[in-house]
């Protein structure tokens, strides 16, 4: 069996991964709060843990891995969005959840085995909170239930902070009902205009951290293998999850391995709305602020080309390079059967704490040495199956009222470009028809010239028009009108 080694935040070391139960390898990753489109930073943990999920399925068998990623559908940001938009919370969370699945699907991410919504687990959260109160780890105060951090000696161990340091560093105003300033909310009261559930402490709603603890316990048990998320979640979110889960279920150890991805930046800067470099996955896919859309596979390539424990920079330059590489790979592997010999080269690097930069280098090597079948295996394995964004060699023939229009191409082409070319071809068919009547061929010539400057060859016959992008075809020159 392949030996997987993973960097464990808990021990700050790369460790050999040994599942608690190889028949059911279990992983939990913190998912999104669903009130808006996912930004491109949110895609990083999705893609990192997607590759880990694929690796685990490869090593332990597809039916022997359980991957849970939650949707946080109760949160004050959602309430605020509902209040300002006049829409219902249910509408907003349902719409945003579907957007998230569509956007991450476009990046080639597999869906996790289970995707629990927090609001479907409220009774389980209440039960866990009751247990924590019972065991002396939580207390009720002023309609709230708070976790008492001093009741858990290992509080702060994951992020390597002491409670005293945390208090010193905290700049937040401390609620008067807290016994210790670091105590955090498990349950809070809801006014009538806010979502709420009946509980032993009155009508209210859960705090964020208890959601993950309760869902992980219900779906994966008191101990499981891997817990993941971005490193911005390490404190306080993950620290609080550990405290809650280990105190409520002292018989279990919660997650054995903790994995954290580093943050994403844009062109060397932190992504932020005020810097104007903030964009969503959908913006990237569809094009934004004058920039053309980027196929999901290209986004995936750029993300995977930086090791997950290093800060990652999204740049237009990297996207352009990735496009060239993928174009070449898809061309080389078109119609090729995958050869699992590719696994021998790829899997050892992946198993070494997901060394994807090395994996991509080896794929470049495959391409240079004509190992198309191995390359195809690696592409399939990593989720680089060319979607409809990449059309292989093909043709599109349409019969119009004025004759046929025919577009044919070799290599890969995006459907957008195919659409553009076929629209131009249809227009040419119509214009040619009119010109035969009027004997004015100026518009015909204009379109032919426009296509020509973009490197597209045009053949006209009595029955129609044939359009073929040549070797020097430059799709960017199709911008604007003929
Ligand atoms: P949130 O919805 O903000 O809780 O974030 C969902 C996931 O995205 C979490 O795992 C975060 O750690 C991760 N995340 C948020 N911002 C970034 C970023 N700039 N780079 C990488 N991961 C991020
Ligand atoms: Zn979580």
PDB file of N, CA, C and O in Angstrom, residues 4 23 37 41-42 60 99 103 109 158 173 196 220 242 244 267 282 294 315 373 384 386:
ATOM      1  N   UNK A   4       1.165   7.380   2.715  1.00  0.00           N
ATOM      2  CA  UNK A   4       0.841   8.803   2.591  1.00  0.00           C
ATOM      3  C   UNK A   4       1.447   9.526   3.784  1.00  0.00           C
ATOM      4  O   UNK A   4       1.340   9.061   4.924  1.00  0.00           O
ATOM      5  N   UNK A  23     -11.148   0.886   6.280  1.00  0.00           N
ATOM      6  CA  UNK A  23     -12.392   0.603   5.556  1.00  0.00           C
ATOM      7  C   UNK A  23     -13.247   1.859   5.428  1.00  0.00           C
ATOM      8  O   UNK A  23     -14.175   1.918   4.631  1.00  0.00           O
ATOM      9  N   UNK A  37     -21.691  34.839  -3.341  1.00  0.00           N
ATOM     10  CA  UNK A  37     -20.812  34.061  -4.203  1.00  0.00           C
ATOM     11  C   UNK A  37     -19.480  33.791  -3.516  1.00  0.00           C
ATOM     12  O   UNK A  37     -18.947  34.661  -2.828  1.00  0.00           O
ATOM     13  N   UNK A  41     -10.469  33.029  -3.046  1.00  0.00           N
ATOM     14  CA  UNK A  41      -9.782  32.455  -1.880  1.00  0.00           C
ATOM     15  C   UNK A  41     -10.514  31.241  -1.342  1.00  0.00           C
ATOM     16  O   UNK A  41      -9.901  30.247  -0.951  1.00  0.00           O
ATOM     17  N   UNK A  42     -11.831  31.300  -1.350  1.00  0.00           N
ATOM     18  CA  UNK A  42     -12.639  30.175  -0.848  1.00  0.00           C
ATOM     19  C   UNK A  42     -12.414  28.901  -1.657  1.00  0.00           C
ATOM     20  O   UNK A  42     -12.663  27.800  -1.173  1.00  0.00           O
ATOM     21  N   UNK A  60      -7.325   3.916  -0.718  1.00  0.00           N
ATOM     22  CA  UNK A  60      -8.171   3.075   0.150  1.00  0.00           C
ATOM     23  C   UNK A  60      -9.420   2.553  -0.553  1.00  0.00           C
ATOM     24  O   UNK A  60     -10.154   1.743   0.014  1.00  0.00           O
ATOM     25  N   UNK A  99     -25.109  28.053  -6.158  1.00  0.00           N
ATOM     26  CA  UNK A  99     -24.003  28.778  -6.814  1.00  0.00           C
ATOM     27  C   UNK A  99     -22.667  28.140  -6.457  1.00  0.00           C
ATOM     28  O   UNK A  99     -21.809  27.930  -7.308  1.00  0.00           O
ATOM     29  N   UNK A 103     -20.099  26.577  -9.026  1.00  0.00           N
ATOM     30  CA  UNK A 103     -18.788  27.198  -9.209  1.00  0.00           C
ATOM     31  C   UNK A 103     -17.667  26.205  -8.913  1.00  0.00           C
ATOM     32  O   UNK A 103     -16.688  26.115  -9.657  1.00  0.00           O
ATOM     33  N   UNK A 109     -13.985  20.176  -8.972  1.00  0.00           N
ATOM     34  CA  UNK A 109     -14.002  19.577  -7.639  1.00  0.00           C
ATOM     35  C   UNK A 109     -15.119  18.535  -7.546  1.00  0.00           C
ATOM     36  O   UNK A 109     -16.247  18.797  -7.951  1.00  0.00           O
ATOM     37  N   UNK A 158      -3.561  23.829  19.537  1.00  0.00           N
ATOM     38  CA  UNK A 158      -3.450  23.716  18.076  1.00  0.00           C
ATOM     39  C   UNK A 158      -2.717  24.918  17.489  1.00  0.00           C
ATOM     40  O   UNK A 158      -1.795  24.781  16.699  1.00  0.00           O
ATOM     41  N   UNK A 173     -14.458  44.057  22.602  1.00  0.00           N
ATOM     42  CA  UNK A 173     -15.161  44.413  23.822  1.00  0.00           C
ATOM     43  C   UNK A 173     -15.721  43.125  24.425  1.00  0.00           C
ATOM     44  O   UNK A 173     -16.268  42.291  23.720  1.00  0.00           O
ATOM     45  N   UNK A 196     -34.692  31.285  14.878  1.00  0.00           N
ATOM     46  CA  UNK A 196     -34.468  30.747  16.216  1.00  0.00           C
ATOM     47  C   UNK A 196     -35.128  29.393  16.387  1.00  0.00           C
ATOM     48  O   UNK A 196     -36.038  29.033  15.635  1.00  0.00           O
ATOM     49  N   UNK A 220     -19.237  11.555  11.538  1.00  0.00           N
ATOM     50  CA  UNK A 220     -17.939  10.864  11.499  1.00  0.00           C
ATOM     51  C   UNK A 220     -17.575  10.189  12.819  1.00  0.00           C
ATOM     52  O   UNK A 220     -16.622   9.417  12.873  1.00  0.00           O
ATOM     53  N   UNK A 242     -12.158  21.935  18.697  1.00  0.00           N
ATOM     54  CA  UNK A 242     -11.435  20.904  19.478  1.00  0.00           C
ATOM     55  C   UNK A 242     -11.919  20.925  20.928  1.00  0.00           C
ATOM     56  O   UNK A 242     -12.228  19.875  21.510  1.00  0.00           O
ATOM     57  N   UNK A 244     -14.716  21.998  22.266  1.00  0.00           N
ATOM     58  CA  UNK A 244     -16.087  21.495  22.402  1.00  0.00           C
ATOM     59  C   UNK A 244     -16.139  19.976  22.254  1.00  0.00           C
ATOM     60  O   UNK A 244     -16.753  19.278  23.063  1.00  0.00           O
ATOM     61  N   UNK A 267      -2.126  39.112  -7.444  1.00  0.00           N
ATOM     62  CA  UNK A 267      -1.032  39.930  -7.982  1.00  0.00           C
ATOM     63  C   UNK A 267      -0.180  40.493  -6.829  1.00  0.00           C
ATOM     64  O   UNK A 267       0.134  41.674  -6.778  1.00  0.00           O
ATOM     65  N   UNK A 282     -17.018  33.013  -9.934  1.00  0.00           N
ATOM     66  CA  UNK A 282     -17.878  33.243 -11.091  1.00  0.00           C
ATOM     67  C   UNK A 282     -17.337  34.374 -11.969  1.00  0.00           C
ATOM     68  O   UNK A 282     -17.347  34.292 -13.195  1.00  0.00           O
ATOM     69  N   UNK A 294     -11.991  32.770 -17.761  1.00  0.00           N
ATOM     70  CA  UNK A 294     -10.905  31.789 -17.663  1.00  0.00           C
ATOM     71  C   UNK A 294     -11.552  30.415 -17.455  1.00  0.00           C
ATOM     72  O   UNK A 294     -12.346  30.257 -16.531  1.00  0.00           O
ATOM     73  N   UNK A 315      -2.256  35.293 -10.521  1.00  0.00           N
ATOM     74  CA  UNK A 315      -1.864  36.340 -11.466  1.00  0.00           C
ATOM     75  C   UNK A 315      -2.394  35.989 -12.858  1.00  0.00           C
ATOM     76  O   UNK A 315      -2.540  34.811 -13.203  1.00  0.00           O
ATOM     77  N   UNK A 373      -0.253   8.573 -22.802  1.00  0.00           N
ATOM     78  CA  UNK A 373      -1.169   7.724 -22.022  1.00  0.00           C
ATOM     79  C   UNK A 373      -0.990   7.952 -20.526  1.00  0.00           C
ATOM     80  O   UNK A 373      -1.955   7.974 -19.764  1.00  0.00           O
ATOM     81  N   UNK A 384      -8.593  16.999 -14.375  1.00  0.00           N
ATOM     82  CA  UNK A 384      -8.440  17.897 -15.521  1.00  0.00           C
ATOM     83  C   UNK A 384      -9.092  17.304 -16.764  1.00  0.00           C
ATOM     84  O   UNK A 384      -8.478  17.236 -17.812  1.00  0.00           O
ATOM     85  N   UNK A 386     -11.122  17.698 -19.787  1.00  0.00           N
ATOM     86  CA  UNK A 386     -11.556  18.912 -20.463  1.00  0.00           C
ATOM     87  C   UNK A 386     -13.077  18.968 -20.532  1.00  0.00           C
ATOM     88  O   UNK A 386     -13.710  18.054 -21.042  1.00  0.00           O
TER      89      UNK A 386
END
